[in-house]
Amino acid sequence: MSTKLTTADPQADPATSGLRRSLKRFDITAMAVAAVISFDTVGQIATGGGEAATWTAAIALFFLVPYALLFAETGAAFPQEGGPYVWVKLALGRPAAALTTLFYWVTNPIWLGGSLVFLAAETWDGFVFHLGSGTVGDYTFKLLFVWIAILTAIVSLSRGKWITTAGAIVKVLSLILFTVTAVLYGAEHGFQGLSDARFTPTTAGFLGLVPILLFAYVGFEAPNAAGEEMHDPQKDVPAALGRSATIAAACYLLPVVALLAVVPADKVTGIGGFMEGVRLVFGVYGGAAGPLLTLTAVMFVFALLTQGSAWMIVSDRMQAMAAADGGFFARSLGAFHPRLGTPVRTNLLSGVVATVFMLTAMQLVKGDTGAVFGVVLTVAVTTLLLSYLAIVPALLLLRRRRPEVHRPYRVPFGDRGFVVCAVLVYAWILVGSWSALFPGVLESVFGIDYDFQDVWGVSRATFETFTLGTIVVLLLVGAAGLTVARRAVTGKPGEDTYT
C-alpha cells in the first residue's frame, strides 16, 4: 500500500491495480450526501421533541462546522486510497489503524443489517405491500435489501456512483417534498405540534440526543476512502465537504421542525415517525394522497438502500486497504477486482456480517420492532463514534508531525484554529460515545430520572448484552486479525516492519 504524501499512483500497488479515477466534485458531494443524510435518524431525532430542533441547530454549528473544517484540510492533504486508515497509520501506527478501521467499517454492515433494513421493511409493510413480522416475506425482503446494497458496492465505481447519486437526489427531493407539504398542511389545519413542543434545551434532552445527532452528522470524510479514485482530491474534497455539510444540516433541521410542527411530540416514533408524518400531511392532496404516499414510501426505501450502498462503497475500501496493508487477517481480503476495481472479497464479507447481524437482532431482541430498531441503531452509533476517538487525534498529530505536506486548504487561524476544532470535536465525540454505550449513567449523575425500560423498550441487561457484547467481539476479532496478519508479515524478505 502506498503511503506517499502526494497523490499515489493506484497502479503501484497490486492490491489496487484495478482502480480508475472516476469521482469528480459533483460525485464526491453526492456520495457524501447519500451516506450522511440518514433517513433512519430523522424520526429518531424528532422523538426528542421541540428541543431536538434546538440541539440539531446547535450541534450543526459547534460540531459539524469544526468537524468539516478538520476533514476538509486533512482529506485534501492526504488523498491516498483508504482515507482514515492511512491517516491513523501515519500518526499512530498500523495496529491502531487496523483496530480503528475495523470499528469504522463494521458500523456499516451492522447498520445495514440493523436499523436500515428494519426501517425499510417496516415502511414497505405499512405503505406498499404487507410483509408481516417474522414471516417468509419479511425475511425475504430483508435479505434482498441487504444483498442488493452489497451488489451495488461490488459493481465498478464508475457505474455504482450513479446509483448512490440517484439515491442522494431522491433523498433530498423526498425531504423537500415533505417539508413543503407539511407547511401546506399546517397552513390549512394549523401547526398542532408546535403547541406542545418545547424548544428550550435541557440537559436530559442533550444527553438523549447527542449520540444520534453526532451519528447523523459524521461521515463527510468517507469519500476519502476512495481518494485515489478521485480526479482532483486536493481541490475537490474541501469544496465537496462544504457543499454536502450545508445540504446535510438543512436536510436534518428543516424536516425535523416540519415533523414536529404537524405531529404532536408524544406521537413521534423513531422507526415510523417520518413516514407517519408523510401519511398525515399528504392528506392535503385529496384523492391523490394514496398513490403519492405509496410512491414516497418506495422512494424512501430506495433512499435507504442507496444510503447503505454508499457506506459499503467507502467503508469496504477502508477495510480492504487495511487488509492489503497487512492489518487484518489475510492480504487477499484487500484485493481489488482487476476489472471492476472494487474490493469484492471485503464486499462479500460485509454482506455476511450484515446478514448475521440482522438474523441475530431478529432473534435476540424479539417483540416490538421499534425496540429492535432503537437498539441496533445504537450499536451502529457506538461503533462509529468509538472509531473517531483515534481518528481525530491522528489528524492533529499529522498536522504537527508532517508540516512539509502541502495543504491546499487550511483551517482558518492556522495551528490554533486546527487545535480548537480538534479539541471541540473530540469533546463532543467523548460525550456521545459514553452516552451511547452507557445510556442513563450521566443522567443519574445530574439527578435526572431515567426509566431504562420505558426509554428503550428492553431491559438494561439485554441492551448492554447487545452493545457491550458487540464491542467485545470486535476487540477479539481485531486482536485475532492483527495476530494473524503479523505472523504473515513479520520476517518476510522485503516486507516493512510491523508498526
Short mmCIF file of C-alpha atoms in Angstrom, two decimals:
data_model
loop_
_atom_site.label_atom_id
_atom_site.label_comp_id
_atom_site.label_asym_id
_atom_site.label_seq_id
_atom_site.Cartn_x
_atom_site.Cartn_y
_atom_site.Cartn_z
CA MET A 1 0.00 0.00 0.00
CA SER A 2 1.28 3.42 -0.89
CA THR A 3 1.82 5.88 1.93
CA LYS A 4 3.49 8.59 -0.10
CA LEU A 5 2.39 12.06 0.83
CA THR A 6 1.37 13.05 -2.66
CA THR A 7 -1.43 11.60 -4.70
CA ALA A 8 -0.41 7.99 -5.06
CA ASP A 9 -0.37 6.08 -8.29
CA PRO A 10 -3.01 3.34 -7.96
CA GLN A 11 -1.06 1.12 -10.28
CA ALA A 12 1.82 0.99 -7.80
CA ASP A 13 0.06 -1.45 -5.52
CA PRO A 14 -1.08 -4.83 -6.88
CA ALA A 15 -4.00 -4.83 -4.46
CA THR A 16 -5.42 -1.72 -6.10
CA SER A 17 -4.30 -2.23 -9.65
CA GLY A 18 -7.89 -2.03 -10.92
CA LEU A 19 -8.54 1.50 -9.66
CA ARG A 20 -9.72 4.15 -12.09
CA ARG A 21 -10.20 7.86 -11.44
CA SER A 22 -13.96 8.28 -11.81
CA LEU A 23 -15.02 10.63 -8.98
CA LYS A 24 -15.41 14.32 -9.76
CA ARG A 25 -16.52 17.10 -7.40
CA PHE A 26 -20.23 16.50 -8.02
CA ASP A 27 -19.78 12.74 -7.45
CA ILE A 28 -17.96 13.32 -4.14
CA THR A 29 -20.68 15.70 -2.98
CA ALA A 30 -23.46 13.28 -3.97
CA MET A 31 -21.71 10.34 -2.30
CA ALA A 32 -21.33 12.32 0.93
CA VAL A 33 -24.98 13.37 0.82
CA ALA A 34 -26.12 9.80 0.11
CA ALA A 35 -24.06 8.49 3.01
CA VAL A 36 -24.52 11.19 5.62
CA ILE A 37 -28.19 12.18 5.39
CA SER A 38 -29.79 9.32 7.29
CA PHE A 39 -33.50 8.78 6.80
CA ASP A 40 -33.47 6.38 9.73
CA THR A 41 -32.35 9.12 12.10
CA VAL A 42 -34.86 11.85 11.18
CA GLY A 43 -37.69 10.21 13.12
CA GLN A 44 -35.34 9.18 15.92
CA ILE A 45 -34.12 12.77 16.32
CA ALA A 46 -37.69 14.10 16.30
CA THR A 47 -38.60 11.87 19.27
CA GLY A 48 -36.67 14.42 21.34
CA GLY A 49 -39.48 16.91 20.84
CA GLY A 50 -39.05 20.63 20.25
CA GLU A 51 -35.61 20.79 21.79
CA ALA A 52 -34.46 18.28 19.16
CA ALA A 53 -34.60 21.13 16.66
CA THR A 54 -32.63 23.35 19.03
CA TRP A 55 -29.92 20.77 19.58
CA THR A 56 -29.84 19.90 15.86
CA ALA A 57 -29.01 23.52 15.08
CA ALA A 58 -26.56 23.90 17.98
CA ILE A 59 -24.60 20.75 17.14
CA ALA A 60 -24.52 21.74 13.46
CA LEU A 61 -22.82 24.97 14.49
CA PHE A 62 -20.50 23.75 17.23
CA PHE A 63 -19.72 20.25 15.95
CA LEU A 64 -20.45 19.96 12.24
CA VAL A 65 -18.60 23.15 11.24
CA PRO A 66 -15.30 22.38 13.04
CA TYR A 67 -15.60 18.73 12.04
CA ALA A 68 -15.98 19.61 8.36
CA LEU A 69 -13.03 22.04 8.56
CA LEU A 70 -10.75 19.36 10.05
CA PHE A 71 -11.54 16.74 7.46
CA ALA A 72 -11.54 19.16 4.55
CA GLU A 73 -7.93 20.08 5.31
CA THR A 74 -6.74 16.54 6.04
CA GLY A 75 -8.63 14.94 3.16
CA ALA A 76 -7.07 17.34 0.66
CA ALA A 77 -3.57 16.94 2.13
CA PHE A 78 -3.61 13.12 2.38
CA PRO A 79 -5.67 11.79 -0.55
CA GLN A 80 -4.43 8.18 -0.52
CA GLU A 81 -6.84 5.27 -1.02
CA GLY A 82 -8.12 4.15 2.36
CA GLY A 83 -8.54 7.65 3.79
CA PRO A 84 -8.81 7.45 7.61
CA TYR A 85 -6.89 4.15 7.67
CA VAL A 86 -3.88 5.88 6.13
CA TRP A 87 -4.19 8.90 8.43
CA VAL A 88 -4.27 6.82 11.62
CA LYS A 89 -1.45 4.58 10.38
CA LEU A 90 0.82 7.53 9.62
CA ALA A 91 0.09 9.08 13.04
CA LEU A 92 -0.34 6.12 15.40
CA GLY A 93 0.94 3.03 13.59
CA ARG A 94 -0.58 0.08 11.80
CA PRO A 95 -2.14 -1.78 14.80
CA ALA A 96 -4.05 1.32 15.93
CA ALA A 97 -5.13 1.99 12.34
CA ALA A 98 -6.30 -1.59 11.87
CA LEU A 99 -8.45 -1.58 15.03
CA THR A 100 -9.86 1.87 14.26
CA THR A 101 -10.75 0.83 10.74
CA LEU A 102 -12.43 -2.33 12.00
CA PHE A 103 -14.76 -0.29 14.22
CA TYR A 104 -15.41 2.22 11.43
CA TRP A 105 -16.05 -0.47 8.83
CA VAL A 106 -18.18 -2.84 10.89
CA THR A 107 -20.54 0.00 11.77
CA ASN A 108 -21.88 -0.16 8.26
CA PRO A 109 -22.83 -3.84 7.84
CA ILE A 110 -24.28 -3.59 11.38
CA TRP A 111 -26.24 -0.51 10.33
CA LEU A 112 -27.28 -2.08 7.03
CA GLY A 113 -28.38 -5.30 8.72
CA GLY A 114 -29.86 -3.35 11.62
CA SER A 115 -31.75 -0.09 11.58
CA LEU A 116 -31.72 0.42 7.78
CA VAL A 117 -33.22 -2.94 6.90
CA PHE A 118 -35.72 -2.83 9.79
CA LEU A 119 -36.92 0.63 8.80
CA ALA A 120 -37.14 -0.37 5.13
CA ALA A 121 -39.17 -3.49 5.98
CA GLU A 122 -41.47 -1.56 8.31
CA THR A 123 -42.07 1.07 5.61
CA TRP A 124 -42.71 -1.48 2.88
CA ASP A 125 -45.05 -3.44 5.15
CA GLY A 126 -47.04 -0.37 6.16
CA PHE A 127 -47.22 1.57 2.92
CA VAL A 128 -46.51 -0.67 -0.08
CA PHE A 129 -47.16 -4.37 0.46
CA HIS A 130 -47.91 -6.35 3.64
CA LEU A 131 -44.96 -8.45 4.81
CA GLY A 132 -45.81 -9.33 8.39
CA SER A 133 -43.25 -9.86 11.13
CA GLY A 134 -41.03 -12.93 11.14
CA THR A 135 -42.75 -14.29 8.03
CA VAL A 136 -41.12 -15.70 4.90
CA GLY A 137 -41.91 -12.41 3.18
CA ASP A 138 -40.27 -10.44 5.99
CA TYR A 139 -37.06 -12.50 5.85
CA THR A 140 -37.01 -12.44 2.04
CA PHE A 141 -37.40 -8.67 1.87
CA LYS A 142 -34.63 -8.08 4.40
CA LEU A 143 -32.22 -10.47 2.72
CA LEU A 144 -32.86 -8.91 -0.69
CA PHE A 145 -32.38 -5.42 0.76
CA VAL A 146 -29.01 -6.33 2.28
CA TRP A 147 -27.62 -8.11 -0.76
CA ILE A 148 -28.82 -5.60 -3.35
CA ALA A 149 -26.93 -2.95 -1.35
CA ILE A 150 -23.84 -5.18 -1.36
CA LEU A 151 -24.10 -5.85 -5.12
CA THR A 152 -24.32 -2.11 -5.72
CA ALA A 153 -20.98 -1.76 -3.92
CA ILE A 154 -19.45 -4.59 -5.96
CA VAL A 155 -20.09 -3.07 -9.39
CA SER A 156 -17.45 -0.68 -10.71
CA LEU A 157 -17.41 2.75 -9.10
CA SER A 158 -17.98 4.43 -12.47
CA ARG A 159 -21.40 2.72 -12.50
CA GLY A 160 -22.10 2.39 -8.79
CA LYS A 161 -21.68 6.12 -8.22
CA TRP A 162 -24.76 6.81 -10.33
CA ILE A 163 -26.87 4.58 -8.10
CA THR A 164 -25.78 6.43 -4.98
CA THR A 165 -26.18 9.75 -6.79
CA ALA A 166 -29.75 8.81 -7.69
CA GLY A 167 -30.30 7.91 -4.03
CA ALA A 168 -28.95 11.29 -2.90
CA ILE A 169 -31.25 13.13 -5.31
CA VAL A 170 -34.28 11.06 -4.28
CA LYS A 171 -33.45 11.64 -0.62
CA VAL A 172 -33.18 15.40 -0.92
CA LEU A 173 -36.31 15.63 -3.10
CA SER A 174 -38.29 13.49 -0.63
CA LEU A 175 -37.27 15.71 2.29
CA ILE A 176 -38.10 18.87 0.34
CA LEU A 177 -41.49 17.44 -0.68
CA PHE A 178 -42.30 16.52 2.91
CA THR A 179 -41.22 19.89 4.29
CA VAL A 180 -43.21 21.87 1.70
CA THR A 181 -46.28 19.64 2.15
CA ALA A 182 -46.05 20.00 5.95
CA VAL A 183 -46.13 23.78 5.55
CA LEU A 184 -49.21 23.49 3.30
CA TYR A 185 -50.85 21.14 5.82
CA GLY A 186 -50.07 23.48 8.69
CA ALA A 187 -51.47 26.47 6.80
CA GLU A 188 -54.73 24.56 6.28
CA HIS A 189 -55.11 22.72 9.59
CA GLY A 190 -52.86 24.62 11.96
CA PHE A 191 -49.47 23.67 13.33
CA GLN A 192 -50.80 21.46 16.12
CA GLY A 193 -47.44 20.04 17.14
CA LEU A 194 -45.96 23.44 17.95
CA SER A 195 -48.39 23.95 20.83
CA ASP A 196 -46.81 21.02 22.69
CA ALA A 197 -43.23 21.43 21.50
CA ARG A 198 -40.70 22.80 23.97
CA PHE A 199 -37.69 24.24 22.23
CA THR A 200 -35.82 25.19 25.40
CA PRO A 201 -32.74 22.95 25.61
CA THR A 202 -32.35 20.70 28.66
CA THR A 203 -29.57 18.50 30.00
CA ALA A 204 -31.75 15.42 29.69
CA GLY A 205 -32.57 16.24 26.10
CA PHE A 206 -28.93 16.86 25.31
CA LEU A 207 -27.76 13.53 26.75
CA GLY A 208 -30.51 11.66 24.94
CA LEU A 209 -29.95 13.33 21.58
CA VAL A 210 -26.20 13.90 21.33
CA PRO A 211 -25.23 10.33 20.23
CA ILE A 212 -27.80 10.16 17.43
CA LEU A 213 -27.10 13.73 16.27
CA LEU A 214 -23.34 13.10 16.12
CA PHE A 215 -24.02 9.87 14.22
CA ALA A 216 -26.21 11.85 11.82
CA TYR A 217 -23.53 14.45 11.15
CA VAL A 218 -20.35 12.36 10.91
CA GLY A 219 -19.13 10.68 7.75
CA PHE A 220 -18.06 13.51 5.45
CA GLU A 221 -14.57 12.01 5.34
CA ALA A 222 -16.00 8.76 3.95
CA PRO A 223 -15.43 9.56 0.24
CA ASN A 224 -11.71 9.90 1.03
CA ALA A 225 -11.65 6.11 1.34
CA ALA A 226 -11.71 6.24 -2.46
CA GLY A 227 -9.09 9.01 -2.59
CA GLU A 228 -7.09 7.52 -5.44
CA GLU A 229 -10.28 7.20 -7.50
CA MET A 230 -10.89 10.97 -7.43
CA HIS A 231 -9.86 13.17 -10.35
CA ASP A 232 -8.53 16.03 -8.23
CA PRO A 233 -8.98 15.33 -4.49
CA GLN A 234 -6.80 18.24 -3.37
CA LYS A 235 -9.22 20.74 -4.90
CA ASP A 236 -12.46 18.79 -4.90
CA VAL A 237 -12.55 17.42 -1.33
CA PRO A 238 -12.77 20.78 0.53
CA ALA A 239 -15.39 22.14 -1.89
CA ALA A 240 -17.44 18.93 -1.81
CA LEU A 241 -17.36 18.78 2.00
CA GLY A 242 -18.52 22.38 2.29
CA ARG A 243 -21.47 21.77 -0.03
CA SER A 244 -22.50 18.41 1.43
CA ALA A 245 -22.25 19.67 5.03
CA THR A 246 -24.56 22.59 4.22
CA ILE A 247 -27.05 20.31 2.48
CA ALA A 248 -26.97 17.82 5.36
CA ALA A 249 -27.58 20.45 8.05
CA ALA A 250 -30.60 21.79 6.13
CA CYS A 251 -31.93 18.30 5.38
CA TYR A 252 -31.92 17.39 9.07
CA LEU A 253 -33.13 20.62 10.62
CA LEU A 254 -35.99 21.51 8.26
CA PRO A 255 -37.73 18.08 8.15
CA VAL A 256 -37.38 17.67 11.94
CA VAL A 257 -39.02 21.06 12.52
CA ALA A 258 -41.70 20.25 9.93
CA LEU A 259 -42.39 16.86 11.51
CA LEU A 260 -42.70 18.36 14.99
CA ALA A 261 -44.93 21.14 13.68
CA VAL A 262 -47.64 18.80 12.44
CA VAL A 263 -47.28 15.74 14.69
CA PRO A 264 -47.55 16.00 18.50
CA ALA A 265 -44.19 15.14 20.08
CA ASP A 266 -45.63 12.27 22.12
CA LYS A 267 -46.79 10.57 18.89
CA VAL A 268 -43.48 10.74 17.04
CA THR A 269 -41.74 7.35 16.92
CA GLY A 270 -38.19 6.57 15.85
CA ILE A 271 -38.99 3.87 13.31
CA GLY A 272 -42.20 5.24 11.83
CA GLY A 273 -42.03 8.92 12.64
CA PHE A 274 -41.10 10.28 9.23
CA MET A 275 -43.49 8.17 7.15
CA GLU A 276 -46.33 8.63 9.63
CA GLY A 277 -45.78 12.36 9.25
CA VAL A 278 -45.89 11.93 5.47
CA ARG A 279 -49.17 9.99 5.76
CA LEU A 280 -50.69 12.82 7.79
CA VAL A 281 -49.62 15.82 5.69
CA PHE A 282 -50.32 14.17 2.33
CA GLY A 283 -54.00 14.49 3.19
CA VAL A 284 -53.83 17.93 1.56
CA TYR A 285 -53.60 16.21 -1.84
CA GLY A 286 -57.06 14.67 -1.55
CA GLY A 287 -57.66 11.67 -3.80
CA ALA A 288 -54.06 11.68 -4.99
CA ALA A 289 -52.78 11.16 -1.44
CA GLY A 290 -52.81 7.35 -1.62
CA PRO A 291 -50.72 6.92 -4.76
CA LEU A 292 -48.37 9.73 -3.69
CA LEU A 293 -47.90 8.07 -0.30
CA THR A 294 -47.04 4.75 -1.91
CA LEU A 295 -44.62 6.43 -4.32
CA THR A 296 -42.97 8.30 -1.44
CA ALA A 297 -42.62 5.05 0.52
CA VAL A 298 -40.89 3.40 -2.45
CA MET A 299 -38.58 6.43 -2.77
CA PHE A 300 -37.93 6.24 0.96
CA VAL A 301 -36.89 2.57 0.76
CA PHE A 302 -34.74 3.25 -2.31
CA ALA A 303 -33.00 6.09 -0.48
CA LEU A 304 -32.34 3.79 2.49
CA LEU A 305 -30.92 1.18 0.13
CA THR A 306 -28.55 3.60 -1.59
CA GLN A 307 -27.59 5.03 1.78
CA GLY A 308 -26.37 1.58 2.77
CA SER A 309 -24.70 1.18 -0.62
CA ALA A 310 -22.80 4.45 -0.29
CA TRP A 311 -21.38 3.42 3.07
CA MET A 312 -20.48 -0.04 1.78
CA ILE A 313 -18.62 1.52 -1.14
CA VAL A 314 -16.41 3.68 1.07
CA SER A 315 -16.03 1.67 4.28
CA ASP A 316 -15.26 -1.56 2.43
CA ARG A 317 -12.42 0.24 0.67
CA MET A 318 -11.01 1.32 4.02
CA GLN A 319 -11.16 -2.20 5.41
CA ALA A 320 -9.73 -3.65 2.20
CA MET A 321 -6.76 -1.30 2.37
CA ALA A 322 -6.18 -2.34 5.99
CA ALA A 323 -6.15 -5.98 4.91
CA ALA A 324 -3.93 -5.30 1.88
CA ASP A 325 -1.50 -3.47 4.15
CA GLY A 326 -1.22 -6.46 6.49
CA GLY A 327 -3.55 -5.16 9.19
CA PHE A 328 -6.42 -7.64 9.06
CA PHE A 329 -6.00 -11.41 8.64
CA ALA A 330 -5.03 -12.18 5.02
CA ARG A 331 -3.87 -9.63 2.48
CA SER A 332 -6.02 -11.41 -0.08
CA LEU A 333 -9.07 -9.84 1.62
CA GLY A 334 -7.85 -6.49 0.36
CA ALA A 335 -7.54 -7.44 -3.29
CA PHE A 336 -9.38 -5.19 -5.73
CA HIS A 337 -11.03 -6.91 -8.69
CA PRO A 338 -8.88 -6.22 -11.78
CA ARG A 339 -11.88 -5.36 -13.98
CA LEU A 340 -14.40 -3.91 -11.53
CA GLY A 341 -11.87 -2.04 -9.41
CA THR A 342 -13.78 -2.93 -6.22
CA PRO A 343 -12.76 -4.97 -3.13
CA VAL A 344 -15.15 -7.82 -3.89
CA ARG A 345 -13.97 -10.10 -1.07
CA THR A 346 -14.45 -7.39 1.53
CA ASN A 347 -17.82 -6.52 -0.03
CA LEU A 348 -18.95 -10.13 0.37
CA LEU A 349 -17.64 -10.20 3.95
CA SER A 350 -19.77 -7.12 4.69
CA GLY A 351 -22.79 -8.89 3.27
CA VAL A 352 -22.22 -11.88 5.52
CA VAL A 353 -21.76 -9.67 8.62
CA ALA A 354 -24.91 -7.69 7.79
CA THR A 355 -26.91 -10.87 7.29
CA VAL A 356 -25.70 -12.45 10.54
CA PHE A 357 -26.39 -9.26 12.49
CA MET A 358 -29.87 -8.97 11.00
CA LEU A 359 -30.75 -12.54 11.91
CA THR A 360 -29.26 -12.14 15.38
CA ALA A 361 -31.18 -8.91 16.01
CA MET A 362 -34.45 -10.57 14.99
CA GLN A 363 -33.84 -13.39 17.45
CA LEU A 364 -32.23 -11.67 20.45
CA VAL A 365 -34.40 -8.56 20.59
CA LYS A 366 -37.82 -10.03 19.96
CA GLY A 367 -41.08 -8.18 20.25
CA ASP A 368 -41.64 -4.54 19.40
CA THR A 369 -39.94 -3.64 16.11
CA GLY A 370 -39.35 -0.14 17.40
CA ALA A 371 -37.28 -1.53 20.28
CA VAL A 372 -35.20 -3.58 17.85
CA PHE A 373 -34.69 -0.51 15.69
CA GLY A 374 -33.54 1.64 18.59
CA VAL A 375 -31.09 -0.90 19.99
CA VAL A 376 -29.43 -1.86 16.70
CA LEU A 377 -29.17 1.79 15.68
CA THR A 378 -27.39 2.48 18.98
CA VAL A 379 -24.93 -0.34 18.29
CA ALA A 380 -24.04 1.31 14.97
CA VAL A 381 -23.79 4.72 16.65
CA THR A 382 -21.43 3.33 19.30
CA THR A 383 -19.01 1.54 16.98
CA LEU A 384 -18.73 4.52 14.63
CA LEU A 385 -18.22 7.13 17.35
CA LEU A 386 -15.58 4.98 19.05
CA SER A 387 -13.52 4.94 15.84
CA TYR A 388 -13.26 8.75 15.94
CA LEU A 389 -11.52 8.56 19.32
CA ALA A 390 -8.42 7.57 17.32
CA ILE A 391 -9.12 9.35 14.02
CA VAL A 392 -9.40 12.88 15.45
CA PRO A 393 -6.09 12.75 17.42
CA ALA A 394 -4.46 11.33 14.28
CA LEU A 395 -5.46 14.45 12.33
CA LEU A 396 -3.87 16.65 14.97
CA LEU A 397 -0.67 14.58 15.05
CA LEU A 398 -0.36 14.64 11.26
CA ARG A 399 -0.58 18.41 11.24
CA ARG A 400 2.17 18.71 13.84
CA ARG A 401 4.47 15.94 12.59
CA ARG A 402 4.08 16.44 8.83
CA PRO A 403 4.44 20.20 8.32
CA GLU A 404 6.12 19.63 4.95
CA VAL A 405 2.98 18.15 3.41
CA HIS A 406 1.25 20.57 1.03
CA ARG A 407 -2.19 21.54 2.33
CA PRO A 408 -4.25 23.12 -0.48
CA TYR A 409 -6.91 24.06 2.07
CA ARG A 410 -6.25 25.14 5.65
CA VAL A 411 -8.48 25.58 8.69
CA PRO A 412 -8.88 29.30 9.49
CA PHE A 413 -6.43 30.75 12.06
CA GLY A 414 -3.71 28.21 11.35
CA ASP A 415 -2.46 25.80 14.02
CA ARG A 416 -4.52 27.41 16.75
CA GLY A 417 -7.72 27.12 14.73
CA PHE A 418 -6.97 23.48 13.91
CA VAL A 419 -6.33 22.62 17.58
CA VAL A 420 -9.50 24.37 18.75
CA CYS A 421 -11.56 22.49 16.14
CA ALA A 422 -9.94 19.16 17.08
CA VAL A 423 -10.49 19.64 20.84
CA LEU A 424 -14.09 20.72 20.30
CA VAL A 425 -14.87 17.76 18.04
CA TYR A 426 -13.13 15.30 20.38
CA ALA A 427 -15.10 16.57 23.39
CA TRP A 428 -18.37 16.00 21.51
CA ILE A 429 -17.28 12.50 20.49
CA LEU A 430 -16.35 11.59 24.08
CA VAL A 431 -19.74 12.64 25.43
CA GLY A 432 -21.58 10.98 22.54
CA SER A 433 -19.66 7.70 22.86
CA TRP A 434 -20.29 7.43 26.59
CA SER A 435 -23.98 8.33 26.26
CA ALA A 436 -24.46 5.75 23.50
CA LEU A 437 -22.62 2.98 25.32
CA PHE A 438 -24.00 3.65 28.82
CA PRO A 439 -27.32 5.48 28.48
CA GLY A 440 -28.77 6.74 31.74
CA VAL A 441 -25.45 6.93 33.61
CA LEU A 442 -24.78 10.63 33.04
CA GLU A 443 -28.46 11.30 33.66
CA SER A 444 -28.12 9.81 37.15
CA VAL A 445 -25.03 11.96 37.78
CA PHE A 446 -27.12 15.05 37.06
CA GLY A 447 -30.06 13.76 39.10
CA ILE A 448 -32.31 13.18 36.09
CA ASP A 449 -34.93 10.42 36.31
CA TYR A 450 -34.29 7.72 33.70
CA ASP A 451 -36.54 4.67 33.24
CA PHE A 452 -34.44 2.40 31.02
CA GLN A 453 -37.23 0.00 30.10
CA ASP A 454 -39.54 2.84 29.21
CA VAL A 455 -36.93 4.62 27.05
CA TRP A 456 -35.57 1.61 25.16
CA GLY A 457 -38.35 -0.98 25.32
CA VAL A 458 -35.84 -3.59 26.55
CA SER A 459 -34.05 -4.23 29.83
CA ARG A 460 -30.61 -2.76 30.52
CA ALA A 461 -29.23 -6.31 30.62
CA THR A 462 -30.49 -7.00 27.08
CA PHE A 463 -29.27 -3.64 25.84
CA GLU A 464 -25.78 -3.96 27.29
CA THR A 465 -25.50 -7.56 26.15
CA PHE A 466 -26.07 -6.40 22.60
CA THR A 467 -23.94 -3.23 22.73
CA LEU A 468 -21.05 -4.24 25.01
CA GLY A 469 -21.15 -7.75 23.56
CA THR A 470 -20.65 -6.31 20.08
CA ILE A 471 -17.67 -4.23 21.30
CA VAL A 472 -16.05 -7.24 22.98
CA VAL A 473 -16.50 -9.39 19.88
CA LEU A 474 -14.97 -6.67 17.71
CA LEU A 475 -11.95 -6.34 20.01
CA LEU A 476 -11.41 -10.10 19.88
CA VAL A 477 -11.77 -10.16 16.10
CA GLY A 478 -9.43 -7.21 15.76
CA ALA A 479 -6.82 -8.81 18.01
CA ALA A 480 -7.05 -12.06 16.09
CA GLY A 481 -6.81 -10.24 12.76
CA LEU A 482 -3.71 -8.36 13.90
CA THR A 483 -2.07 -11.52 15.24
CA VAL A 484 -2.64 -13.50 12.06
CA ALA A 485 -1.54 -10.57 9.88
CA ARG A 486 1.59 -10.01 11.97
CA ARG A 487 2.64 -13.64 11.58
CA ALA A 488 2.14 -13.38 7.83
CA VAL A 489 4.09 -10.12 7.51
CA THR A 490 6.93 -10.40 10.02
CA GLY A 491 10.08 -11.99 8.72
CA LYS A 492 9.22 -11.99 5.03
CA PRO A 493 12.03 -10.68 2.83
CA GLY A 494 11.32 -7.19 1.54
CA GLU A 495 8.38 -6.58 3.91
CA ASP A 496 8.19 -3.46 6.06
CA THR A 497 8.34 -3.77 9.82
CA TYR A 498 5.04 -4.29 11.59
CA THR A 499 4.43 -0.87 13.12
#
